[in-house]
Short mmCIF file of C-alpha atoms and ligand atoms in Angstrom, two decimals:
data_model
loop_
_atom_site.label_atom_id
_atom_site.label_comp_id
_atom_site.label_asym_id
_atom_site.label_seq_id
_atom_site.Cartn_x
_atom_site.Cartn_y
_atom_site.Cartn_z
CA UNK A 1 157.75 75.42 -50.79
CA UNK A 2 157.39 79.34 -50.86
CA UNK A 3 153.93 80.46 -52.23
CA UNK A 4 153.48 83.74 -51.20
CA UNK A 5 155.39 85.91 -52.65
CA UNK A 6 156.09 88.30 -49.58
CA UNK A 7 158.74 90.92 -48.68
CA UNK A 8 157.81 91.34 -52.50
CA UNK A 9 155.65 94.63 -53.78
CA UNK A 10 153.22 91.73 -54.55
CA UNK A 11 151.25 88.98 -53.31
CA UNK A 12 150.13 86.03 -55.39
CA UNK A 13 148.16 82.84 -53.62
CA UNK A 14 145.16 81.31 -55.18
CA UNK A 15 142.70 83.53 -52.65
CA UNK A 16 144.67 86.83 -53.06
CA UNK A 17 146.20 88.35 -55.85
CA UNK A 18 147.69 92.27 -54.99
CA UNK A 19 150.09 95.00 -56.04
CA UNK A 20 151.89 94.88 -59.24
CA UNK A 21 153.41 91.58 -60.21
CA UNK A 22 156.95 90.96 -61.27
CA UNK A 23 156.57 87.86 -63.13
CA UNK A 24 160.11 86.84 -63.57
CA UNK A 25 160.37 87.12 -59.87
CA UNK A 26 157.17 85.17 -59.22
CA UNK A 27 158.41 82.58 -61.93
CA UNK A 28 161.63 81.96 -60.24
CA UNK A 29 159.71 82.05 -56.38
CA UNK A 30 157.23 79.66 -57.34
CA UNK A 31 159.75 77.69 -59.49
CA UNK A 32 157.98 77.08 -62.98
CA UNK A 33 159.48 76.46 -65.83
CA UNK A 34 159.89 78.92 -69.10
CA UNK A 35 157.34 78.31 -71.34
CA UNK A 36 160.44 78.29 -74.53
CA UNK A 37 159.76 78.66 -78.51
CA UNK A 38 160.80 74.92 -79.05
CA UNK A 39 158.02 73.95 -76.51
CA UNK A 40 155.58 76.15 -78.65
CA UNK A 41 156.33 75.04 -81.97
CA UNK A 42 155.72 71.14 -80.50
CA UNK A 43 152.34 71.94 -79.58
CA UNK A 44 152.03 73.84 -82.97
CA UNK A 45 153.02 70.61 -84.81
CA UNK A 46 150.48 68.57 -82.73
CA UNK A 47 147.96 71.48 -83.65
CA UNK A 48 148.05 71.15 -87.35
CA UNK A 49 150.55 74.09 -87.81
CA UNK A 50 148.48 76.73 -85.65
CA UNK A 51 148.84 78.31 -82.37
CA UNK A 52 146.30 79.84 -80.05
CA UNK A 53 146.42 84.05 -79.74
CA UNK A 54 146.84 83.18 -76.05
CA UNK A 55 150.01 81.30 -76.55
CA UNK A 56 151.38 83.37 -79.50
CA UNK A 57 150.65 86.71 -77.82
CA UNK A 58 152.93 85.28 -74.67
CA UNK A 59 149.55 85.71 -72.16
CA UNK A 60 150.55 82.14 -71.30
CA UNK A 61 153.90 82.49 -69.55
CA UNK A 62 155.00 79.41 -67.50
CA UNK A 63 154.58 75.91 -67.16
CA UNK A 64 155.26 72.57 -65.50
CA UNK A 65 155.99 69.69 -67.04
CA UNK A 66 154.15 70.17 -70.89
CA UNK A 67 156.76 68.83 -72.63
CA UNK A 68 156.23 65.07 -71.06
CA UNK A 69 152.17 65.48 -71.47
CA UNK A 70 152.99 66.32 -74.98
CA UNK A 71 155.28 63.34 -75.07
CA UNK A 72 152.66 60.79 -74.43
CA UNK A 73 150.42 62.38 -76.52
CA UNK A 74 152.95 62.02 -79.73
CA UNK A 75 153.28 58.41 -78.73
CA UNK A 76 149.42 58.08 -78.32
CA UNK A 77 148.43 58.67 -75.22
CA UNK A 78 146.00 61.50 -74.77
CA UNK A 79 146.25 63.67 -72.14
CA UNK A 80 142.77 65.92 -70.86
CA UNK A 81 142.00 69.00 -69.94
CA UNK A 82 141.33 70.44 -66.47
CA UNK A 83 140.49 73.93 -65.65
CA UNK A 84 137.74 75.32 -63.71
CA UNK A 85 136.00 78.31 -62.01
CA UNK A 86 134.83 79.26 -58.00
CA UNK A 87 131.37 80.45 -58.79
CA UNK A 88 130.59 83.66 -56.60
CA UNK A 89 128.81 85.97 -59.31
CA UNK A 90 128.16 86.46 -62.75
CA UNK A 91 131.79 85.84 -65.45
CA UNK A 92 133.44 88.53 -66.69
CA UNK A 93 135.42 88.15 -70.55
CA UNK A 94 138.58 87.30 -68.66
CA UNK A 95 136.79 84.51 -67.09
CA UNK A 96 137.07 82.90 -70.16
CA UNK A 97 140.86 82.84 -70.59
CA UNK A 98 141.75 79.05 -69.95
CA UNK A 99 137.94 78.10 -71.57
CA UNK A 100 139.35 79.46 -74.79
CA UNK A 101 142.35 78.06 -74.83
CA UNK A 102 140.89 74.31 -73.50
CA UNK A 103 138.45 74.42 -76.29
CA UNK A 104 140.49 75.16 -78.63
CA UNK A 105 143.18 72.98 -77.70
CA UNK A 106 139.82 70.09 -77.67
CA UNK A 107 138.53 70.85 -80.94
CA UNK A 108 142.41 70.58 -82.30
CA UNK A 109 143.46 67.50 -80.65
CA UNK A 110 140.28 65.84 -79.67
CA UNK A 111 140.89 65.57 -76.02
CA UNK A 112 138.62 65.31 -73.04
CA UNK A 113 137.63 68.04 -71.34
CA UNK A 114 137.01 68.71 -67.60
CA UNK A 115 135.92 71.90 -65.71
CA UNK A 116 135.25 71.77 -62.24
CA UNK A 117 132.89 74.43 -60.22
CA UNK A 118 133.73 74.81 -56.85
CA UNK A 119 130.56 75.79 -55.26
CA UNK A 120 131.67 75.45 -51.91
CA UNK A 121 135.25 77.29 -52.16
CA UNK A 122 134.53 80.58 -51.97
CA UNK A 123 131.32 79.88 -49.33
CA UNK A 124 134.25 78.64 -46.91
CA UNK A 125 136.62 81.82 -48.48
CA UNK A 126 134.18 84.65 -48.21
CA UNK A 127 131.49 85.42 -44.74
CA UNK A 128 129.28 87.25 -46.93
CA UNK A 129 129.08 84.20 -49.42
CA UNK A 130 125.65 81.90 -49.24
CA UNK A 131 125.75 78.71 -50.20
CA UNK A 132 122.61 78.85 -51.94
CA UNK A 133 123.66 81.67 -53.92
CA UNK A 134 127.41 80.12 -54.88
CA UNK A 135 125.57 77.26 -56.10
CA UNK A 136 122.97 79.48 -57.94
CA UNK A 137 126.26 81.09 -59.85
CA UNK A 138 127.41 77.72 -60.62
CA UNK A 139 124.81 76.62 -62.49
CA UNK A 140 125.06 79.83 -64.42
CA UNK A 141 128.70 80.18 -64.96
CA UNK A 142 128.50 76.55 -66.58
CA UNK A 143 126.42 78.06 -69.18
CA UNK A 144 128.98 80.63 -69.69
CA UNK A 145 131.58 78.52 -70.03
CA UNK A 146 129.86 76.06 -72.01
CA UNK A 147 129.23 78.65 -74.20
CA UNK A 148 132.81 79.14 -75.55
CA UNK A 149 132.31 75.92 -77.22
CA UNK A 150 132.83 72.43 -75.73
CA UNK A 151 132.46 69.20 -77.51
CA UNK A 152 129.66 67.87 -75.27
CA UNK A 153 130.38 63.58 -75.47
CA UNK A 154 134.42 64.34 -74.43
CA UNK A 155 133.41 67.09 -71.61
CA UNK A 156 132.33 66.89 -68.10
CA UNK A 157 131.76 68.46 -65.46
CA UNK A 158 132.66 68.46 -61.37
CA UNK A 159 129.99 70.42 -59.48
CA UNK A 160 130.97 69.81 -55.93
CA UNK A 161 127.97 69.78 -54.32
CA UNK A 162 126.51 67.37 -56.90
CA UNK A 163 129.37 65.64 -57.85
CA UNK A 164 130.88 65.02 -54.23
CA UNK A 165 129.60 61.15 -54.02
CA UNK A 166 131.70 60.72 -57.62
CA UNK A 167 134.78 62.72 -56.03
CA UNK A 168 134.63 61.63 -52.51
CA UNK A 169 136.91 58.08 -52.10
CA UNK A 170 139.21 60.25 -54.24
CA UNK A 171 139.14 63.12 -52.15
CA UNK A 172 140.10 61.15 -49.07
CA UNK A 173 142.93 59.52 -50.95
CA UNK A 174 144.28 62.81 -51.37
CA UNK A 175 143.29 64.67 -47.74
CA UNK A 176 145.12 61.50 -45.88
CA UNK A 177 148.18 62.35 -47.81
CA UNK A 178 148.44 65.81 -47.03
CA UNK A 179 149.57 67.13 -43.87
CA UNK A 180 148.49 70.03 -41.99
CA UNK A 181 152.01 71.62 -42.00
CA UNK A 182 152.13 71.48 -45.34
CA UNK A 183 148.69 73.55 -46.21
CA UNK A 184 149.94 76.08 -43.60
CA UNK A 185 153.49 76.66 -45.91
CA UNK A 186 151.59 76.94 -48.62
CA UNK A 187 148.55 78.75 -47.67
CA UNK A 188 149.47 80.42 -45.13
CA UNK A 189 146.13 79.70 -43.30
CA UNK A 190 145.85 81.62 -39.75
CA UNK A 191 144.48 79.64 -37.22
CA UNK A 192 140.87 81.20 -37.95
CA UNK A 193 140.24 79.61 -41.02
CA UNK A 194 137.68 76.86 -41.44
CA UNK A 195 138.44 72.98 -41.59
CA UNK A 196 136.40 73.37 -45.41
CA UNK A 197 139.09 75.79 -46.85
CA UNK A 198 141.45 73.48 -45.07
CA UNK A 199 139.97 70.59 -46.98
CA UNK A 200 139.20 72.73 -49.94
CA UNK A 201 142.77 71.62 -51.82
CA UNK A 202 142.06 68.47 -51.64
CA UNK A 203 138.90 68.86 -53.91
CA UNK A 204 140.20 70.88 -56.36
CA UNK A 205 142.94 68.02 -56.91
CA UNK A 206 140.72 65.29 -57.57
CA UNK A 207 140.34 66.07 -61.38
CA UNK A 208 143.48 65.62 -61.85
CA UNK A 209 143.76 62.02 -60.81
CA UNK A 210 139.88 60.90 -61.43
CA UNK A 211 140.23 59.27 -64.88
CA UNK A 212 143.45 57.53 -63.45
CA UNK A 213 141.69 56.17 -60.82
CA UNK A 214 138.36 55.53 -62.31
CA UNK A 215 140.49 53.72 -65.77
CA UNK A 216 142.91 52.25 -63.39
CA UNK A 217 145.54 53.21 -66.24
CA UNK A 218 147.93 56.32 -66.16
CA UNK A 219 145.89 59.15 -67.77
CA UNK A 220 148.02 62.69 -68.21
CA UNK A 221 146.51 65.77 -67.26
CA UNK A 222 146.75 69.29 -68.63
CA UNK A 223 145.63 72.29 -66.49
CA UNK A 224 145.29 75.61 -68.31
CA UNK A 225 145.28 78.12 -65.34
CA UNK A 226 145.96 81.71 -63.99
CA UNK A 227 149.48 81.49 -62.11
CA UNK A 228 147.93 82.13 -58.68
CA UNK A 229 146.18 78.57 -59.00
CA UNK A 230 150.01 77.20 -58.90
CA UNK A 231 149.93 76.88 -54.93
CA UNK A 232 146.77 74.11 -55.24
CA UNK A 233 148.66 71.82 -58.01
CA UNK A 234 152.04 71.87 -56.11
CA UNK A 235 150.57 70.09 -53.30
CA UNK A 236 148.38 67.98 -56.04
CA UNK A 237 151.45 67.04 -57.78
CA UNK A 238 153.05 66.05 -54.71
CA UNK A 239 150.77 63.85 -53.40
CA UNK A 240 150.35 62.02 -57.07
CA UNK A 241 153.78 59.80 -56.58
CA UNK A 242 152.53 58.02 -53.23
CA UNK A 243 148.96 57.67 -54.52
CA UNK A 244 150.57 55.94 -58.16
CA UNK A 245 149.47 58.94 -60.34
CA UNK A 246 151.04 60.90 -63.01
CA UNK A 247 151.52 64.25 -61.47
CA UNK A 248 149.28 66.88 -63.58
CA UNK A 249 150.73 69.21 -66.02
CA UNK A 250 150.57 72.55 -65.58
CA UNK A 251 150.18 76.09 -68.34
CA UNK A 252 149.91 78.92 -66.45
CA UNK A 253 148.96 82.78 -67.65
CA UNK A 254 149.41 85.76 -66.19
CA UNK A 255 146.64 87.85 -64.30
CA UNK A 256 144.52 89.67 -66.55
CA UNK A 257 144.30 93.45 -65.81
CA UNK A 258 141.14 95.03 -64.93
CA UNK A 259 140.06 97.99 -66.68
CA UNK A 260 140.53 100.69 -64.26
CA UNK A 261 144.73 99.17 -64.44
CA UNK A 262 146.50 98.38 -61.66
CA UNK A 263 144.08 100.06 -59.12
CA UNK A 264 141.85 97.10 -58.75
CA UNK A 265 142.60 93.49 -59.79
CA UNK A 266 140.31 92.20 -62.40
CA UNK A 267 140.12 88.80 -60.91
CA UNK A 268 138.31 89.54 -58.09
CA UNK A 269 135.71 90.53 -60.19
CA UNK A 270 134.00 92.43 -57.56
CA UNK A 271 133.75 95.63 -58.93
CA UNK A 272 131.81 96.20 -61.42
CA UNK A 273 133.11 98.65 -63.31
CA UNK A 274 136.65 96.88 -63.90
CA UNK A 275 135.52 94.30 -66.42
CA UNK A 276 133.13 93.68 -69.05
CA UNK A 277 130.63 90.99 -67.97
CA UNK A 278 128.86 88.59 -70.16
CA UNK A 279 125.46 90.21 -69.69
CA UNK A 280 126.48 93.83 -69.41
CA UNK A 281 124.35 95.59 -72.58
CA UNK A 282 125.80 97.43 -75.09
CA UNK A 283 125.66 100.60 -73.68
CA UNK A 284 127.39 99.57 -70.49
CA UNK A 285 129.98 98.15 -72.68
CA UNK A 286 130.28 101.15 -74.26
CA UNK A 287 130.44 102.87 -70.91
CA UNK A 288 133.03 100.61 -69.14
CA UNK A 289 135.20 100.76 -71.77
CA UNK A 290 134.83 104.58 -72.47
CA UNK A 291 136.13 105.15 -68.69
CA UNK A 292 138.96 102.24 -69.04
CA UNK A 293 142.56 103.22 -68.19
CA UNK A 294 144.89 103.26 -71.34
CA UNK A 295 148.35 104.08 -72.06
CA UNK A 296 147.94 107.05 -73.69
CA UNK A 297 148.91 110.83 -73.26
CA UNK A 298 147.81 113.76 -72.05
CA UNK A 299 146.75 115.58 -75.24
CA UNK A 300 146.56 114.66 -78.61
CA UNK A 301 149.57 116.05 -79.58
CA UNK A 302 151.52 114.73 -77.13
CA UNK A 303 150.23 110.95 -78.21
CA UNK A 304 150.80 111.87 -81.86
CA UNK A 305 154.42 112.96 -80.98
CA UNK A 306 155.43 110.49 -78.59
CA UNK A 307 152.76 107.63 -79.31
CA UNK A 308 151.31 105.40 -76.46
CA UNK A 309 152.35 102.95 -74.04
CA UNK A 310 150.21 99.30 -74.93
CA UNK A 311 151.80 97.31 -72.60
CA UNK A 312 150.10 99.26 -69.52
CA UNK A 313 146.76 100.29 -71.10
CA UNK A 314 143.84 97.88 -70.13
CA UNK A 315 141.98 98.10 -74.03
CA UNK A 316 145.13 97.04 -75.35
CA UNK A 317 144.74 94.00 -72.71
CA UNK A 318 141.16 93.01 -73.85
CA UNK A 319 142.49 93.06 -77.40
CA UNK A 320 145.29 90.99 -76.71
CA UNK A 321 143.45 88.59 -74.81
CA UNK A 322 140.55 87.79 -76.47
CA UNK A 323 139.10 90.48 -79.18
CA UNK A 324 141.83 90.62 -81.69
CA UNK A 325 140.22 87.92 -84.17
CA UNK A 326 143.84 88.12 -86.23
CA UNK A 327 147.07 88.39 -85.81
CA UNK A 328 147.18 91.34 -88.51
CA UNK A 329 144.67 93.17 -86.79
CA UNK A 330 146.64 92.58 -83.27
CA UNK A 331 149.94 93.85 -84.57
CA UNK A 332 147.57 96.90 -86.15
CA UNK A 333 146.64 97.98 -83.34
CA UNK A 334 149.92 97.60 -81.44
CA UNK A 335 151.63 99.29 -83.57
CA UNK A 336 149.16 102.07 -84.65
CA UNK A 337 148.99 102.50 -80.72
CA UNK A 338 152.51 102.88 -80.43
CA UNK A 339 153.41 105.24 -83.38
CA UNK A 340 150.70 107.21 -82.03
CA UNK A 341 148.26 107.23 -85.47
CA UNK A 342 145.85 105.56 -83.22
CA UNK A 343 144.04 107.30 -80.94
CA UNK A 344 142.38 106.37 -77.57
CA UNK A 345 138.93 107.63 -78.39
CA UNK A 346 138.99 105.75 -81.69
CA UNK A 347 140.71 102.71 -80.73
CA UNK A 348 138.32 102.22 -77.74
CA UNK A 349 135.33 102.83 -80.24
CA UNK A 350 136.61 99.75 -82.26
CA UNK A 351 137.18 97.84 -79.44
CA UNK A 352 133.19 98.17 -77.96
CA UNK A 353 132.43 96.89 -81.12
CA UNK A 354 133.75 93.84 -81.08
CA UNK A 355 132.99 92.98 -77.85
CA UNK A 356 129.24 93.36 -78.43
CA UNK A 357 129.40 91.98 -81.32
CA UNK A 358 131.34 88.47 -79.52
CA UNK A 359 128.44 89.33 -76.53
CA UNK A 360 125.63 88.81 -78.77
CA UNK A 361 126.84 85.76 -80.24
CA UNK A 362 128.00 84.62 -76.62
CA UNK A 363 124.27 85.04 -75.61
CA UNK A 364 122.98 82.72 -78.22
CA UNK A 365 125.42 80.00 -77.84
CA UNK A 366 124.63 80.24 -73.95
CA UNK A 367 120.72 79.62 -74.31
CA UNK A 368 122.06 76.62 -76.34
CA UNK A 369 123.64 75.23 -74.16
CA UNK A 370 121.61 75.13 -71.07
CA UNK A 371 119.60 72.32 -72.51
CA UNK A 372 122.10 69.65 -72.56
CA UNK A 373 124.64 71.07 -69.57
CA UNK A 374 123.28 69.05 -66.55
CA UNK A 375 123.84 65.82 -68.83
CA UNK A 376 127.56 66.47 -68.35
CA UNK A 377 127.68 67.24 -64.96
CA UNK A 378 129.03 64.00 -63.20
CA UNK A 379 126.80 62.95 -60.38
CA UNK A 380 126.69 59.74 -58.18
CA UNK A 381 128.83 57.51 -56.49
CA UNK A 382 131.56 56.12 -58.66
CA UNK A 383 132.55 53.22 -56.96
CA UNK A 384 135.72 51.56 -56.90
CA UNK A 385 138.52 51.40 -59.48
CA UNK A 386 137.94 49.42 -62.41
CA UNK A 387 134.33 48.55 -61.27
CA UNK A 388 132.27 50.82 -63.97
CA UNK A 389 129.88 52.25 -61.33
CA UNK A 390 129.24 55.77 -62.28
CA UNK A 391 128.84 57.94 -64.97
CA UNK A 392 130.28 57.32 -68.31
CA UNK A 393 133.60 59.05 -68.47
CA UNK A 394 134.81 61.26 -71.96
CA UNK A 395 137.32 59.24 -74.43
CA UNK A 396 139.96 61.21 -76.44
CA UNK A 397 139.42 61.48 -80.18
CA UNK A 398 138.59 63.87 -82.87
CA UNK A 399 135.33 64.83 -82.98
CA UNK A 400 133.71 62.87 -85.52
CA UNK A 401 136.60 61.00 -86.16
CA UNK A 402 138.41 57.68 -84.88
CA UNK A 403 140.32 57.79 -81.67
CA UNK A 404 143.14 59.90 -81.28
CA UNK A 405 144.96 56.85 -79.99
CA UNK A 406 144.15 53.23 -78.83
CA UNK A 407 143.60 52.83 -74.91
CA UNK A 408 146.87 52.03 -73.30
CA UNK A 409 147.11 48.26 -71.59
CA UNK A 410 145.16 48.68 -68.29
CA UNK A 411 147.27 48.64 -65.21
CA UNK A 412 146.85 48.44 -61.91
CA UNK A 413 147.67 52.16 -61.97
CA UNK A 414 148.67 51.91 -58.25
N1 LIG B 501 140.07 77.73 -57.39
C1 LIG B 501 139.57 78.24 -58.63
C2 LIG B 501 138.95 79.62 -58.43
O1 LIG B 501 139.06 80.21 -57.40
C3 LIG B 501 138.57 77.30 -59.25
C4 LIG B 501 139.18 76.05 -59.81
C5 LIG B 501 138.86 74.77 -59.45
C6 LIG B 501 140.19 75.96 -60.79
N2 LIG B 501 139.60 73.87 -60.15
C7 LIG B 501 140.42 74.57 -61.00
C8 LIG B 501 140.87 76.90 -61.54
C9 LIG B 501 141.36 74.13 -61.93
C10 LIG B 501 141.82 76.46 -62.47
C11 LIG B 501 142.04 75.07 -62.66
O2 LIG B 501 138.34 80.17 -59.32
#
């Protein structure tokens, strides 16, 4: 089971992500499959004929095991959604990468919806990190994330700390099943690090088998996720076959650049300068983005004559990613970029705009929101399989609509 990717220029584990990433190296390392055209076009179908910008603009590169979850789903069982987000400060747009794509994917096939925040990883992961405080980000990254647009009777919500009498019998399921050598292959842990980071897999797997165990009938799961999260749901999906789950599906992106390049990493999201965050004002938009690395030339003339480079400039990123509402207006500003009849200056002008524009809107939709999120946060104990202790749990359907599909026959799902 190699995980990190070592001897390599790079490194790529779920608690560090350095130096430049080869991704058909890391694909063939980490042993993911190739997210092909044919696999596309299925979920297209499904999707009414439409495809996400995150999956047509290829920022979604790998996967394991879609096509089955998208079997079951044709023959009508619903799969849900996992993804979810180690509070430690305030979100940054790329934070809401996988929250795009899961809502969208929700709104287009009606399917539940779970996001986890694990206010207790990055305590264990980080000295400096309080408790109080991680938990104090959770509460507002939910609102974030919320934000993007979640349909609120098929979502929900594992807080740790809260939700830990829900996840616990789970969790132990899972920790008993895992041995110590194995977290050390994969993780690489040195014998300094705490028994909670030990543990810590162990929690982030339980969404992925919860409304299997709670339903006590096979229910797929479909985890939108950066690739570095891959390590966690290898030793999740090995530990599903013993424990009589279906082992969770996986879509992984790449690692969003920051916008100072590949100096920093934007998902550490530490420095402030290298991403836009969702309650940066307008003029530190405007700021952040002035000073953003591109892909362009020395002088004008020299980007007139020879054009820029797109694939390495960080604005080109942000439109790619998120603030390109169309696919005209994405190949646009490719292209334009390219030919070099768009300019930096210019083309980073454009850009500011729409991301205060999507900031101002994002602010509303957040204040929204904060009314109704704790009602979707799971909390309790959930007692044992079958029993219906605990919190009512999301069904799959479109919204406002009739099922997606009937309930399979329950089984002992053991
Ligand atoms: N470990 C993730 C992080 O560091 C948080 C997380 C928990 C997560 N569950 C997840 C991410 C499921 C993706 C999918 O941010």
């Amino acid at each position: 089971m190699p995980t990190r990717a070592k001897g390599e220029e790079f490194v790529v584990t779920p608690w560090e992500v350095k130096g430049k990433i080869d991704y058909g190296r890391l694909k063939t390392l980490f042993g993911t499959q190739e997210l092909t055209p044919e696999l596309l076009d299925r979920l297209r179908r499904l999707a009414g004929g439409e495809l996400h910008p995150l999956l047509e603009r290829g920022v979604y590169i790998s996967h394991r095991d879609l096509g089955p979850v998208l079997a079951e789903y044709e023959k009508g069982n619903p799969f849900f959604l996992y993804s979810g987000r180690g509070p430690s400060g305030p979100l940054h747009t790329a934070h809401l990468l996988h929250f795009d794509l899961c809502g969208w994917l929700q709104a287009k096939l009606g399917v539940p919806m779970y996001i986890q925040l694990t206010d207790d990883e990055k305590y264990w992961l980080r000295k400096e990190q309080t408790r109080e405080e991680t938990y104090r980000w959770a509460w507002e990254n939910l609102y974030d994330l919320l934000a993007v647009g979640f349909d609120r009777e098929r979502t929900r919500v594992f807080f740790d700390t809260r939700s830990i009498g829900t996840m616990y019998p789970l969790a132990a399921d899972i920790a008993k099943r895992i041995p110590y050598s194995t977290a050390k292959a994969v993780f690489g842990f040195p014998t300094s690090t705490n028994l909670g980071l030990m543990f810590y897999t162990a929690l982030q797997s339980v969404p992925c088998f919860y409304p299997s165990w709670r339903s006590g009938r096979s229910v797929p799961c479909l985890i939108p996720c950066g690739i570095d999260q891959d390590p966690h749901f290898r030793i999740s999906r090995d530990v599903a076959e013993p424990l009589g789950y279906p082992k969770p599906a996986l879509l992984h992106s790449e690692m969003l650049p920051g916008l100072l390049g590949d100096r920093v990493m934007s998902t550490t999201g530490d420095v402030r300068d290298n991403a836009v965050f969702l309650n940066d004002p307008p003029k530190e938009v405007r700021r952040k983005i002035g000073n953003a690395f591109t892909g362009g030339r020395a002088t004008v003339e020299e980007q007139r004559r020879l054009g820029a480079v797109p694939e390495i400039c960080s604005v080109w990123a942000m439109w790619r990613s998120k603030f390109a509402p169309t696919p005209e207006k994405f190949d646009r500003v490719t292209r334009d970029c390219r030919s070099g009849a768009l300019l930096c200056g210019d083309c980073k002008s454009d850009l500011v705009d729409h991301v205060n524009r999507f900031l101002e809107g994002h602010r509303a939709r957040r204040e929204a929101v904060k009314e109704w999120a704790p009602s979707i946060v799971l909390e309790g104990g959930a007692g044992e399989p079958g029993k219906p202790a605990g919190p009512p749990l999301p069904s799959a359907g479109r919204p406002g609509g009739a099922a997606a599909a009937p309930p399979g026959q329950p089984t002992s799902g053991r």
